[in-house]
XYZ file of C-alpha atoms in Angstrom:
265
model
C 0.000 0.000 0.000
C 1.443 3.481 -0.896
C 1.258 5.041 2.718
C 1.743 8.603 0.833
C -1.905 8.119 -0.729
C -3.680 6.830 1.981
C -6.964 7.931 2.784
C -7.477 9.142 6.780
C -10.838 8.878 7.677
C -12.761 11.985 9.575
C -16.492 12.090 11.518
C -18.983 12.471 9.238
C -20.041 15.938 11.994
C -16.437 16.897 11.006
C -17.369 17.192 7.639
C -19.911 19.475 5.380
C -20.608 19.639 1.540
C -20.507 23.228 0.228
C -21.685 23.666 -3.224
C -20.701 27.266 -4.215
C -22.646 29.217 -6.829
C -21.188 32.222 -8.501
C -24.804 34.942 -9.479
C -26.295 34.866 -13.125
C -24.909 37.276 -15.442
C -25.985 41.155 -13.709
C -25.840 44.028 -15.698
C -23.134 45.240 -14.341
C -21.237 42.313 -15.735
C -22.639 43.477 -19.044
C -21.712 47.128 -19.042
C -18.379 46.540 -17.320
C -17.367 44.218 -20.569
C -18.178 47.358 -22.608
C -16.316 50.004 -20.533
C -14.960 49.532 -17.076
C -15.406 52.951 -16.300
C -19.217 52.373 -16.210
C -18.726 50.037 -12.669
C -18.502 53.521 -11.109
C -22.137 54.378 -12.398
C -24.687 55.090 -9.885
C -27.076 53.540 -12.113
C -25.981 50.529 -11.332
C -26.699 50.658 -8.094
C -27.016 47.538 -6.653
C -27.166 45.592 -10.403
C -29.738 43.126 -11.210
C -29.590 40.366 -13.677
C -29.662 40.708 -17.205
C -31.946 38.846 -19.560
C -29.220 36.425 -20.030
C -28.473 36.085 -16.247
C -32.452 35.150 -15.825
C -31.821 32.540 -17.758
C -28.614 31.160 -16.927
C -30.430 30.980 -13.416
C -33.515 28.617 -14.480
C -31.207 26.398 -16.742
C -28.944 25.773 -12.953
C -32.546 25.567 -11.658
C -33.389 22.477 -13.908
C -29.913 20.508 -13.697
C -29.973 21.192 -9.566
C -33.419 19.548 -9.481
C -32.704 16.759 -12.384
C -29.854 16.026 -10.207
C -31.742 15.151 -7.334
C -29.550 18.318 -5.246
C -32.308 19.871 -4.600
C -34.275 17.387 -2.462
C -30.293 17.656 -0.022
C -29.609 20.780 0.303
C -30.046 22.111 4.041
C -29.215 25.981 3.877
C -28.668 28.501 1.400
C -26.722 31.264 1.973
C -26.596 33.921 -0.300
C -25.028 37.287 -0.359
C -27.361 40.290 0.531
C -26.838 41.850 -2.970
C -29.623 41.899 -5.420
C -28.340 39.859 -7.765
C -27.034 36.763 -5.704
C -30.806 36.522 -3.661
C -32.170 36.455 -7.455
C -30.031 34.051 -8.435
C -30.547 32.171 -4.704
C -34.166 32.548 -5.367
C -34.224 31.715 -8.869
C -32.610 28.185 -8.158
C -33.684 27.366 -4.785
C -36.483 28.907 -3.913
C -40.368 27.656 -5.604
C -41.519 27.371 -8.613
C -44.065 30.127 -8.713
C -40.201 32.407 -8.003
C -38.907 30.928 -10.646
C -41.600 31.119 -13.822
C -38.760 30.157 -16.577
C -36.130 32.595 -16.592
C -38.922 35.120 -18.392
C -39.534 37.347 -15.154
C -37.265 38.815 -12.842
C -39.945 38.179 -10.171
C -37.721 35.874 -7.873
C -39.256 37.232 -4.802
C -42.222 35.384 -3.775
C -42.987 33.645 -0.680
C -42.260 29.687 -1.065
C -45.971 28.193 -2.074
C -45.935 24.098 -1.838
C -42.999 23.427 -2.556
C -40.180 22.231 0.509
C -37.332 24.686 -0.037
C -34.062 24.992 2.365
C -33.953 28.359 4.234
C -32.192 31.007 2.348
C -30.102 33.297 4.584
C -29.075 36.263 3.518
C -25.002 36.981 5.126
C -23.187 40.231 5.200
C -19.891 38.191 5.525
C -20.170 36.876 1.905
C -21.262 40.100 -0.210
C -19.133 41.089 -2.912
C -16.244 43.570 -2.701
C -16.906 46.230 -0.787
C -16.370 50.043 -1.592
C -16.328 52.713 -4.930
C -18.688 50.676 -6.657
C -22.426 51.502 -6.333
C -22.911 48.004 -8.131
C -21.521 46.473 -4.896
C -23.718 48.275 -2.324
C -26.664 46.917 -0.755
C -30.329 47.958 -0.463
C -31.706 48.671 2.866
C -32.894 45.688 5.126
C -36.428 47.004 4.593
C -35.966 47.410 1.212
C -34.743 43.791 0.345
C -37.430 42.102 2.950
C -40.252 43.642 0.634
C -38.184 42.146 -2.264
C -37.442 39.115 -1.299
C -40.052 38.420 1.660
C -38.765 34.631 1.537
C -35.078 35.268 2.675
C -34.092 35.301 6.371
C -32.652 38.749 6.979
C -32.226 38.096 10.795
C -28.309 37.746 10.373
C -27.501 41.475 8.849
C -25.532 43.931 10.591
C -27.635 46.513 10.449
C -30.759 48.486 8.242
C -28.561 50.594 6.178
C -24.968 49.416 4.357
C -22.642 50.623 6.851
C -19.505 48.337 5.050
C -19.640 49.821 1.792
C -17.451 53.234 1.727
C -17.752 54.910 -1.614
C -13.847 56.529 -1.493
C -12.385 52.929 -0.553
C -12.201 49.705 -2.701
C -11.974 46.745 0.107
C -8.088 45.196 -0.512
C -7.670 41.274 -1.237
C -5.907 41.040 2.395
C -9.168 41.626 3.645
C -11.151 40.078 1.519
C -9.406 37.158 2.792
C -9.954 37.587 6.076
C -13.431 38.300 5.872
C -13.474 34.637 4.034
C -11.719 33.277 7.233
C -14.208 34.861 9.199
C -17.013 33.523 7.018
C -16.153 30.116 7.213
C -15.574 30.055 10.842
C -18.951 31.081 10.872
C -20.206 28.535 8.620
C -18.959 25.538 10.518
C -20.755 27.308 13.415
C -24.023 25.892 11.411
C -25.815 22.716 12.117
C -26.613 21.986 8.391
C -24.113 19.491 6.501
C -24.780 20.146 3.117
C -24.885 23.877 1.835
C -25.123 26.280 -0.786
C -23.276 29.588 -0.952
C -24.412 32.029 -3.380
C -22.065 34.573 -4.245
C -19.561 36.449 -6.059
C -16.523 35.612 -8.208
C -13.987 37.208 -6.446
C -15.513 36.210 -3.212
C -15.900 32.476 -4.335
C -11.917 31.896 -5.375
C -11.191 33.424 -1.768
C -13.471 30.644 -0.268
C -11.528 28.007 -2.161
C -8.344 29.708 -1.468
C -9.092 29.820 2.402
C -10.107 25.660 1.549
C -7.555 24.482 -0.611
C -4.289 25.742 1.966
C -3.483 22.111 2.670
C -4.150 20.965 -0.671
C -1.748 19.995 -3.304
C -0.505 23.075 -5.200
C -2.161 21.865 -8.686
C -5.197 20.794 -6.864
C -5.582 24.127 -5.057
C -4.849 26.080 -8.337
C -7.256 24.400 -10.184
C -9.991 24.689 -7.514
C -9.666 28.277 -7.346
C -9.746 29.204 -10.793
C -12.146 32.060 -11.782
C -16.133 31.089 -11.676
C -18.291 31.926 -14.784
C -21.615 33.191 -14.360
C -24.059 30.851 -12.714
C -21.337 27.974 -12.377
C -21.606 25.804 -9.813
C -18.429 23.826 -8.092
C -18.730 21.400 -5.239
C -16.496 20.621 -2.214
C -16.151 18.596 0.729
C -14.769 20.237 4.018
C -13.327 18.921 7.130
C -12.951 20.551 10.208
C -9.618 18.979 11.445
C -9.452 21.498 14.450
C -9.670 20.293 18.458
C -12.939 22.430 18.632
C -16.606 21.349 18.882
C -18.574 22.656 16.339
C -21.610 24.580 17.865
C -24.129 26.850 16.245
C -24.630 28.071 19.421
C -20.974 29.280 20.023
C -20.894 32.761 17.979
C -23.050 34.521 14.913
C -22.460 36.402 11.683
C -22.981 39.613 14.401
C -20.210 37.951 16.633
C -18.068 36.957 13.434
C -18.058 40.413 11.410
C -17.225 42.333 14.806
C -13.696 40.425 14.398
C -13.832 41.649 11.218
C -12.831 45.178 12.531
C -9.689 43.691 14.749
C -8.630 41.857 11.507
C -8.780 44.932 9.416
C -6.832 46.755 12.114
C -3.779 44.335 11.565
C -3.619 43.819 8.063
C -3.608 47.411 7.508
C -0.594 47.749 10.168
């Protein structure tokens, strides 16, 4: 036996599936391809799907059901943008939210059929600052949007993390990922979905794949097209108990501010 390859076995309560979901095509996407300048557009605000994005959502919608991946997933978390809960919506939520990629009317409250909660998770927004695209609606604003998504984990009714003179750097990008997962394996649920961002996504798999093999870890984190979806399976190899009792997103992004502190020093 070739001792090198061998296989170590973990609790299955050590371990959780994490299917990660970059958002449908927004139109930010779409005018950014034509002039990069136009990110900085306050029309933007907050960008919804395009046409195309609509219907790179219900085609994921079809092969997550046809795949029987629907019927296991436990949780959905999805970034608080408008964008990733359409996207979130469009594939997980019912079928009256998701009328065949013609509508953009991925809002309504589940009706028959047994979805997973959908969370919506500050920690896991896109990157933050100088782009209107990347700000956030109010609370208020996004529970009469999206009545079906549990809101109960955001920081607060208006975006207080976006700063429009400040683009967020990648050192703390990753650390917010750090912080996200720790909060993640806080969670009871063993197999979840994560709907998010490209950038955001590669620093999930990047924050993953540091014990991996080099050519494993570079070809896990390579960039996400619109509406892809990639699998993984985590273990928590740490001494700690995992319980959803010991902290919250509130608890989590509070760190965030100590964090930011030191990789700025």
């Amino acid at each position: 036996m070739n001792t090198t390859a061998a296989q170590f076995p973990y609790p299955w309560q050590r371990c959780k599936i994490i299917h990660l979901v970059r958002h449908g095509q927004a139109m930010h996407n779409v005018e950014g391809d034509k002039d990069r300048n136009a990110l900085l557009s306050p029309h933007l605000f907050d960008a919804q799907l395009s046409p195309l994005g609509l219907q790179q959502v219900f085609k994921l919608r079809k092969e997550v059901h046809a795949r029987g991946l629907f019927k296991r997933i436990e949780l959905v978390v999805t970034s608080p943008l408008y964008r990733t809960m359409q996207t979130a919506i469009g594939v997980f939520g019912n079928e009256s939210s998701a009328d065949g990629g013609n509508t953009d009317n991925f809002s309504a409250k589940p009706g028959g059929l047994d979805c997973p909660q959908i969370m919506a998770v500050e920690l896991c927004r896109d990157r933050l600052g100088v782009r209107p695209c990347d700000m956030r609606r109010t609370v208020s604003e996004c529970e009469a949007l999206f009545p079906s998504i549990d809101f109960s984990m955001m920081d607060g009714e208006d975006d207080s993390m976006w700063n429009p003179d400040i683009r967020e750097p990648e050192e703390e990008i990753a650390a917010r990922m750090v912080l996200f997962m720790n909060w993640l394996w806080t969670r009871p649920e063993q197999e979840i979905v994560i709907v998010s961002h490209g950038i955001i996504l590669q620093q999930i798999l990047k924050v993953l794949g540091n014990d991996c093999h080099q050519a494993v870890s570079s070809a896990l984190c390579q960039r996400f097209d619109n509406c892809e979806l990639r699998s993984v399976v985590i273990v928590d190899k740490s001494p700690r108990a995992v319980d959803s009792t010991l902290c919250s997103s509130r608890d989590v992004a509070k760190q965030q501010h100590v964090l930011r502190e030191e990789v700025s020093n």
